[in-house]
Structures are given as structure tokens and as C-alpha cells.
MMTF fields as JSON, N, C-alpha, C and O atoms, coordinates in Angstrom:
{
  "mmtfVersion": "1.0.0",
  "mmtfProducer": "UNKNOWN",
  "numBonds": 399,
  "numAtoms": 400,
  "numGroups": 100,
  "numChains": 1,
  "numModels": 1,
  "chainsPerModel": [1],
  "groupsPerChain": [100],
  "chainIdList": ["A"],
  "bondAtomList": [4, 2, 8, 6, 12, 10, 16, 14, 20, 18, 24, 22, 28, 26, 32, 30, 36, 34, 40, 38, 44, 42, 48, 46, 52, 50, 56, 54, 60, 58, 64, 62, 68, 66, 72, 70, 76, 74, 80, 78, 84, 82, 88, 86, 92, 90, 96, 94, 100, 98, 104, 102, 108, 106, 112, 110, 116, 114, 120, 118, 124, 122, 128, 126, 132, 130, 136, 134, 140, 138, 144, 142, 148, 146, 152, 150, 156, 154, 160, 158, 164, 162, 168, 166, 172, 170, 176, 174, 180, 178, 184, 182, 188, 186, 192, 190, 196, 194, 200, 198, 204, 202, 208, 206, 212, 210, 216, 214, 220, 218, 224, 222, 228, 226, 232, 230, 236, 234, 240, 238, 244, 242, 248, 246, 252, 250, 256, 254, 260, 258, 264, 262, 268, 266, 272, 270, 276, 274, 280, 278, 284, 282, 288, 286, 292, 290, 296, 294, 300, 298, 304, 302, 308, 306, 312, 310, 316, 314, 320, 318, 324, 322, 328, 326, 332, 330, 336, 334, 340, 338, 344, 342, 348, 346, 352, 350, 356, 354, 360, 358, 364, 362, 368, 366, 372, 370, 376, 374, 380, 378, 384, 382, 388, 386, 392, 390, 396, 394],
  "bondOrderList": [1, 1, 1, 1, 1, 1, 1, 1, 1, 1, 1, 1, 1, 1, 1, 1, 1, 1, 1, 1, 1, 1, 1, 1, 1, 1, 1, 1, 1, 1, 1, 1, 1, 1, 1, 1, 1, 1, 1, 1, 1, 1, 1, 1, 1, 1, 1, 1, 1, 1, 1, 1, 1, 1, 1, 1, 1, 1, 1, 1, 1, 1, 1, 1, 1, 1, 1, 1, 1, 1, 1, 1, 1, 1, 1, 1, 1, 1, 1, 1, 1, 1, 1, 1, 1, 1, 1, 1, 1, 1, 1, 1, 1, 1, 1, 1, 1, 1, 1],
  "groupList": [{"groupName": "UNK", "atomNameList": ["N", "CA", "C", "O"], "elementList": ["N", "C", "C", "O"], "formalChargeList": [0, 0, 0, 0], "bondAtomList": [1, 0, 2, 1, 3, 2], "bondOrderList": [1, 1, 2], "singleLetterCode": "X", "chemCompType": "L-PEPTIDE LINKING"}],
  "groupTypeList": [0, 0, 0, 0, 0, 0, 0, 0, 0, 0, 0, 0, 0, 0, 0, 0, 0, 0, 0, 0, 0, 0, 0, 0, 0, 0, 0, 0, 0, 0, 0, 0, 0, 0, 0, 0, 0, 0, 0, 0, 0, 0, 0, 0, 0, 0, 0, 0, 0, 0, 0, 0, 0, 0, 0, 0, 0, 0, 0, 0, 0, 0, 0, 0, 0, 0, 0, 0, 0, 0, 0, 0, 0, 0, 0, 0, 0, 0, 0, 0, 0, 0, 0, 0, 0, 0, 0, 0, 0, 0, 0, 0, 0, 0, 0, 0, 0, 0, 0, 0],
  "groupIdList": [1, 2, 3, 4, 5, 6, 7, 8, 9, 10, 11, 12, 13, 14, 15, 16, 17, 18, 19, 20, 21, 22, 23, 24, 25, 26, 27, 28, 29, 30, 31, 32, 33, 34, 35, 36, 37, 38, 39, 40, 41, 42, 43, 44, 45, 46, 47, 48, 49, 50, 51, 52, 53, 54, 55, 56, 57, 58, 59, 60, 61, 62, 63, 64, 65, 66, 67, 68, 69, 70, 71, 72, 73, 74, 75, 76, 77, 78, 79, 80, 81, 82, 83, 84, 85, 86, 87, 88, 89, 90, 91, 92, 93, 94, 95, 96, 97, 98, 99, 100],
  "secStructList": [7, 2, 2, 2, 2, 2, 2, 2, 2, 2, 2, 2, 2, 6, 6, 3, 3, 3, 6, 6, 3, 3, 3, 3, 3, 3, 3, 3, 3, 6, 6, 7, 1, 1, 7, 3, 3, 3, 3, 3, 3, 6, 6, 3, 3, 3, 3, 3, 7, 1, 1, 7, 1, 1, 6, 6, 2, 2, 2, 2, 2, 2, 2, 2, 2, 2, 2, 2, 2, 2, 6, 7, 7, 4, 4, 4, 3, 3, 3, 3, 3, 7, 6, 6, 1, 1, 3, 3, 3, 3, 3, 3, 3, 7, 6, 6, 7, 7, 7, 7],
  "xCoordList": [-11.379, -12.412, -11.565, -11.675, -10.702, -9.963, -9.095, -9.026, -8.48, -7.669, -8.275, -7.747, -9.632, -10.379, -10.715, -10.702, -11.064, -11.37, -10.155, -10.257, -9.005, -7.793, -7.421, -6.919, -7.655, -7.546, -8.408, -7.959, -9.709, -10.481, -10.213, -10.599, -9.427, -9.028, -7.93, -7.867, -6.963, -5.804, -6.09, -5.352, -7.013, -7.621, -8.128, -7.849, -8.886, -9.504, -8.389, -8.466, -7.379, -6.202, -5.549, -5.05, -5.53, -4.769, -5.689, -5.232, -6.881, -7.507, -7.438, -7.149, -7.698, -7.676, -7.152, -7.607, -6.046, -5.286, -6.179, -6.724, -6.259, -7.145, -7.501, -7.076, -8.087, -8.736, -7.828, -8.358, -6.51, -5.789, -4.872, -4.247, -4.928, -3.917, -4.708, -5.533, -4.467, -5.067, -3.879, -2.79, -4.147, -3.164, -3.457, -4.483, -2.839, -3.007, -2.231, -1.018, -2.825, -2.138, -1.765, -2.615, -0.566, -0.273, 0.62, 1.493, 0.356, 1.094, 1.778, 1.175, 3.133, 4.092, 4.437, 4.644, 4.459, 5.114, 6.224, 5.896, 7.554, 8.569, 9.026, 8.592, 9.852, 10.29, 9.332, 9.638, 8.101, 6.971, 7.281, 8.193, 6.666, 6.987, 6.177, 6.629, 5.165, 4.546, 4.1, 3.972, 3.857, 3.239, 1.854, 1.247, 1.184, -0.273, -0.629, 0.114, -1.945, -2.412, -3.881, -4.733, -4.088, -5.417, -5.97, -5.328, -7.239, -7.746, -8.375, -9.151, -7.933, -8.476, -9.48, -10.245, -9.557, -10.44, -10.562, -9.935, -11.317, -11.484, -10.227, -10.144, -9.137, -7.802, -6.776, -5.746, -6.856, -5.928, -5.635, -6.59, -4.48, -4.183, -3.071, -2.367, -3.065, -1.881, -1.165, -1.905, 0.186, 0.825, 1.829, 2.662, 2.054, 3.241, 4.206, 3.768, 5.332, 6.391, 7.351, 7.599, 7.979, 9.119, 10.544, 11.379, 10.737, 11.762, 12.23, 11.332, 13.44, 13.995, 13.743, 13.612, 13.657, 13.691, 14.959, 15.228, 15.853, 17.02, 17.281, 17.147, 17.639, 17.991, 16.802, 16.959, 15.587, 14.456, 13.888, 13.053, 14.24, 13.934, 12.407, 11.673, 12.017, 10.559, 9.725, 8.624, 10.178, 9.264, 8.998, 7.874, 10.054, 9.799, 8.902, 7.948, 9.029, 8.09, 6.768, 5.869, 6.388, 5.186, 4.613, 3.446, 5.432, 4.858, 4.42, 3.428, 5.158, 4.949, 3.521, 2.786, 3.261, 2.048, 0.91, -0.135, 0.985, -0.033, -0.418, -1.601, 0.684, 0.505, -0.411, -1.325, 0.007, -0.674, -2.195, -3.16, -2.276, -3.709, -4.718, -5.895, -4.069, -4.851, -4.807, -5.585, -4.073, -3.801, -3.455, -4.065, -2.415, -1.762, -0.386, 0.121, 0.39, 2.046, 2.578, 2.181, 3.646, 4.395, 4.858, 4.899, 5.285, 5.695, 4.667, 5.072, 3.381, 2.314, 2.154, 1.237, 3.031, 2.917, 4.22, 5.265, 4.183, 5.174, 5.025, 3.913, 6.17, 6.229, 6.389, 7.427, 5.243, 5.535, 5.701, 6.104, 5.416, 5.658, 5.945, 5.313, 6.825, 7.238, 8.232, 8.064, 9.334, 10.474, 11.021, 11.321, 11.159, 11.886, 10.832, 11.311, 9.535, 8.545, 7.777, 7.842, 7.126, 6.208, 4.803, 4.049, 4.623, 3.173, 3.695, 4.612, 3.191, 3.737, 2.255, 1.143, 2.713, 1.649, 2.132, 3.194, 1.456, 1.774, 0.954, -0.232, 1.242, 0.512, 0.432, 1.356, -0.889, -1.176, -1.768, -2.893, -1.061, -1.502, -2.354, -1.88, -3.648, -4.577, -5.04, -5.42, -5.002, -5.279, -6.364, -6.216, -7.723, -8.835, -9.276, -10.435, -8.372, -8.647, -9.347, -9.007, -10.381, -10.918, -10.27, -9.815, -10.197, -9.556, -10.619, -11.764, -10.081, -11.104, -11.634, -12.458],
  "yCoordList": [14.229, 13.289, 12.032, 11.374, 11.635, 10.292, 10.427, 9.47, 11.579, 11.598, 11.289, 10.541, 11.901, 11.348, 10.061, 9.479, 9.433, 7.953, 7.288, 6.549, 7.485, 6.736, 6.848, 5.89, 8.11, 8.236, 7.427, 6.884, 7.261, 6.127, 4.837, 4.08, 4.426, 3.072, 2.853, 1.866, 3.909, 3.67, 3.68, 2.965, 4.331, 4.418, 3.13, 2.697, 2.469, 1.269, 0.166, -0.676, 0.279, -0.752, -0.682, -1.662, 0.553, 0.773, 0.227, 0.221, -0.203, -0.548, -1.957, -2.491, -2.687, -4.239, -4.602, -4.187, -5.491, -5.925, -7.204, -7.191, -8.202, -9.158, -10.051, -9.686, -10.964, -11.645, -11.831, -11.768, -12.055, -12.395, -11.311, -11.421, -10.319, -9.105, -7.71, -7.399, -7.061, -5.625, -4.717, -5.069, -3.546, -2.5, -1.524, -0.891, -1.2, -0.255, 1.04, 0.986, 2.211, 3.491, 3.802, 3.672, 4.192, 4.48, 5.791, 6.003, 6.554, 7.665, 7.571, 7.519, 7.557, 6.977, 8.301, 9.408, 7.954, 8.964, 8.236, 7.639, 8.347, 7.705, 8.506, 9.646, 7.965, 8.434, 8.806, 9.662, 8.173, 8.614, 8.081, 7.302, 8.462, 8.155, 6.657, 5.87, 6.351, 5.115, 4.56, 5.374, 3.184, 2.776, 2.788, 2.291, 3.441, 3.656, 3.469, 3.769, 2.892, 2.819, 3.483, 3.149, 4.376, 4.97, 4.664, 4.946, 4.053, 3.972, 5.414, 6.07, 5.762, 7.214, 6.945, 7.858, 5.611, 5.541, 4.009, 3.242, 3.552, 2.185, 1.583, 0.464, 2.064, 1.288, 2.295, 2.251, 3.154, 4.27, 4.291, 4.226, 4.371, 4.328, 5.463, 5.893, 5.853, 6.679, 5.702, 5.013, 5.556, 4.684, 5.31, 5.841, 5.44, 5.88, 4.828, 3.894, 4.984, 3.833, 4.568, 5.756, 3.755, 4.238, 4.3, 5.161, 3.536, 3.449, 4.689, 5.431, 4.984, 5.902, 5.523, 4.334, 6.563, 6.245, 6.01, 6.639, 5.19, 4.854, 3.466, 2.661, 3.022, 1.664, 0.844, -0.363, 1.321, 0.573, 0.212, -0.692, 0.823, 0.441, 0.798, -0.059, 1.895, 2.293, 1.547, 1.171, 1.254, 0.527, -0.885, -1.385, -1.504, -2.87, -2.586, -3.354, -1.774, -1.507, -1.197, -1.68, -0.517, -0.42, -1.687, -1.998, -2.398, -3.68, -4.581, -5.295, -4.562, -5.275, -4.844, -5.681, -3.638, -2.998, -3.336, -3.723, -3.234, -3.644, -5.036, -5.373, -5.963, -7.361, -7.72, -8.544, -6.992, -7.162, -6.636, -7.271, -5.6, -5.0, -5.873, -6.04, -6.408, -7.332, -8.745, -9.52, -9.165, -10.453, -11.432, -12.477, -10.976, -11.728, -11.899, -11.103, -12.914, -12.909, -11.609, -11.053, -11.291, -10.229, -10.207, -9.228, -11.484, -11.871, -11.719, -11.715, -11.593, -11.319, -9.824, -9.473, -8.897, -7.483, -7.098, -7.442, -6.265, -6.1, -4.671, -4.309, -3.749, -2.415, -2.242, -2.531, -1.731, -1.668, -0.139, 0.085, 0.76, 2.311, 3.163, 3.037, 3.935, 4.922, 4.595, 4.944, 3.923, 3.45, 4.474, 4.227, 5.657, 6.685, 7.886, 8.973, 7.781, 8.932, 8.461, 7.339, 9.442, 9.363, 8.691, 8.007, 8.97, 8.283, 7.034, 7.153, 5.781, 4.572, 3.629, 3.706, 2.859, 1.793, 0.551, 0.229, -0.317, -1.792, -2.723, -2.393, -3.878, -4.923, -6.101, -6.609, -6.294, -7.348, -8.649, -8.673, -9.626, -10.915, -11.64, -12.254, -11.711, -12.365, -13.867, -14.591, -14.219, -15.764, -16.25, -17.209, -15.573, -16.238, -15.655, -15.853, -14.874, -14.354, -12.961, -12.23, -12.589, -11.277, -10.269, -10.612, -9.169, -7.97, -7.107, -6.993, -6.445, -5.589, -4.346, -3.509],
  "zCoordList": [-23.92, -23.461, -23.32, -22.285, -24.31, -24.219, -22.841, -22.071, -22.589, -21.447, -20.337, -19.514, -20.142, -18.793, -18.73, -17.645, -19.884, -19.929, -19.415, -18.436, -19.992, -19.677, -18.332, -17.744, -17.698, -16.224, -15.445, -14.436, -15.817, -15.228, -15.231, -14.34, -16.381, -16.639, -15.7, -14.967, -15.741, -14.753, -13.398, -12.721, -12.778, -11.605, -11.17, -10.052, -12.023, -11.791, -11.538, -10.643, -12.411, -12.323, -11.117, -10.562, -10.647, -9.209, -8.056, -6.913, -8.282, -7.216, -7.132, -6.061, -8.263, -8.396, -9.592, -10.657, -9.486, -10.821, -11.345, -12.449, -10.521, -10.801, -9.629, -8.533, -9.679, -8.576, -7.38, -6.271, -7.467, -6.39, -5.724, -4.669, -6.513, -5.937, -5.846, -6.705, -4.978, -4.779, -4.706, -4.252, -5.171, -5.142, -4.186, -4.435, -3.125, -1.992, -2.016, -1.811, -2.251, -1.996, -0.524, 0.357, -0.259, 0.989, 1.019, 0.177, 1.945, 2.326, 3.708, 4.78, 3.539, 4.517, 5.326, 4.829, 6.715, 7.562, 8.513, 9.538, 8.067, 8.65, 9.921, 10.087, 10.78, 11.954, 12.999, 13.829, 13.015, 13.775, 15.403, 15.68, 16.048, 17.543, 17.735, 18.567, 17.068, 17.249, 15.815, 14.901, 15.586, 14.39, 14.449, 15.398, 13.288, 13.046, 11.725, 10.79, 11.577, 10.212, 10.208, 11.032, 9.286, 9.246, 7.681, 6.669, 7.701, 6.343, 5.885, 6.58, 4.678, 4.253, 3.146, 2.836, 2.435, 1.454, 1.201, 1.931, 0.23, -0.064, -0.205, 0.301, -0.804, -1.041, -0.683, -1.355, 0.205, 0.36, 1.946, 2.72, 2.368, 3.804, 3.94, 3.026, 5.272, 5.826, 6.808, 7.51, 6.946, 7.686, 8.404, 7.67, 9.711, 10.318, 10.946, 11.618, 10.739, 11.187, 11.95, 11.743, 12.971, 13.675, 12.731, 13.008, 11.827, 11.065, 10.225, 9.83, 9.924, 9.047, 7.663, 7.37, 6.681, 5.327, 4.776, 3.752, 5.264, 4.708, 4.38, 5.302, 3.203, 2.828, 2.82, 3.002, 2.631, 2.546, 3.784, 3.803, 4.883, 6.267, 6.584, 7.075, 6.334, 6.376, 5.512, 5.914, 4.211, 3.179, 3.797, 3.75, 4.37, 5.058, 6.315, 6.444, 7.1, 8.173, 7.663, 8.351, 6.636, 6.071, 5.659, 5.893, 5.056, 4.536, 5.537, 5.397, 6.573, 7.899, 8.603, 9.126, 8.56, 9.252, 8.326, 8.849, 6.961, 5.944, 6.145, 6.196, 6.274, 6.528, 7.863, 7.896, 8.825, 10.074, 9.901, 10.327, 9.335, 9.077, 8.336, 8.657, 7.284, 6.462, 6.907, 6.351, 7.757, 8.41, 7.296, 7.073, 6.632, 5.477, 5.78, 6.57, 5.224, 5.462, 4.748, 3.724, 5.653, 4.831, 3.629, 2.885, 3.369, 2.032, 0.972, -0.191, 1.204, 0.315, -0.002, -0.744, 0.542, 0.251, -0.293, 0.261, -1.559, -2.158, -2.682, -3.068, -2.725, -3.097, -4.614, -5.208, -5.218, -6.734, -7.244, -8.385, -6.462, -6.986, -5.743, -4.694, -5.91, -5.003, -4.069, -2.901, -4.427, -3.67, -2.789, -1.621, -3.348, -2.627, -2.4, -2.079, -2.533, -2.332, -0.973, -0.471, -0.552, 0.621, 0.045, 0.738, -1.155, -1.67, -2.304, -3.116, -2.013, -2.601, -2.917, -2.394, -3.849, -3.981, -3.758, -4.29, -2.965, -2.58, -3.074, -3.093, -3.515, -4.101, -2.83, -2.194, -2.742, -1.747, -2.299, -2.799, -2.207, -2.719, -1.968, -1.012, -2.22, -1.121, -1.423, -0.503, -2.491, -2.967, -2.269, -1.512, -2.461, -1.996, -0.72, -0.354, 0.077, 1.299, 1.098, 0.168, 2.033, 1.758, 2.605, 3.696, 2.236, 2.86, 3.494, 3.056, 4.684, 5.488, 4.394, 4.762]
}
């Protein structure tokens, strides 16, 4: 029982850390023909980028796509988990802005 509750608490933290930041789950598809973003859930997305997954190129491209989607500066998007994996968690700092 404690494990299930711990999982719920962890999941809740992944959605919203505090008032000014939101964590976003992203499944990345690098080396795609075109850039695309699809909302899969409340805070989860699939993102296609043209860049290759080499030396952080695809990660930077995903941050740019997320910033454009949420209409916030790219500097407000930070990769916090999944640096070398397809499934990633980005942190969006919104500071009073509402997100889609």
C-alpha cells in the first residue's frame, strides 16, 4: 500500500513542482522529416525534431519546440531527466504565465 501511495506522490510532483514551474513529460523522435508536437495528456507530449541525437542537438531542438508551443522564452525550458533517453522530463518556468 505504501508503494502505491509513494507512486501517486511522485506522479503529482512530476506534474507541478510549485507555482512557477511545471514538469513536462516528452517522448522524443529525433531525425524526423519535420518538426511536430502532439499533446498526449495533460502534461505529456510527443515531439518530432529534425536534429540528430548527438551532443545534445535534439534536446536543444525539443526545448525550442516546447518554448514555441507554450509561448515562453527557450531559456525558461530546462531538461531535468532523460538526457540520453527517448523519454524525457523538461521543466518549464512560467512565472505567472498560463500554459495551454
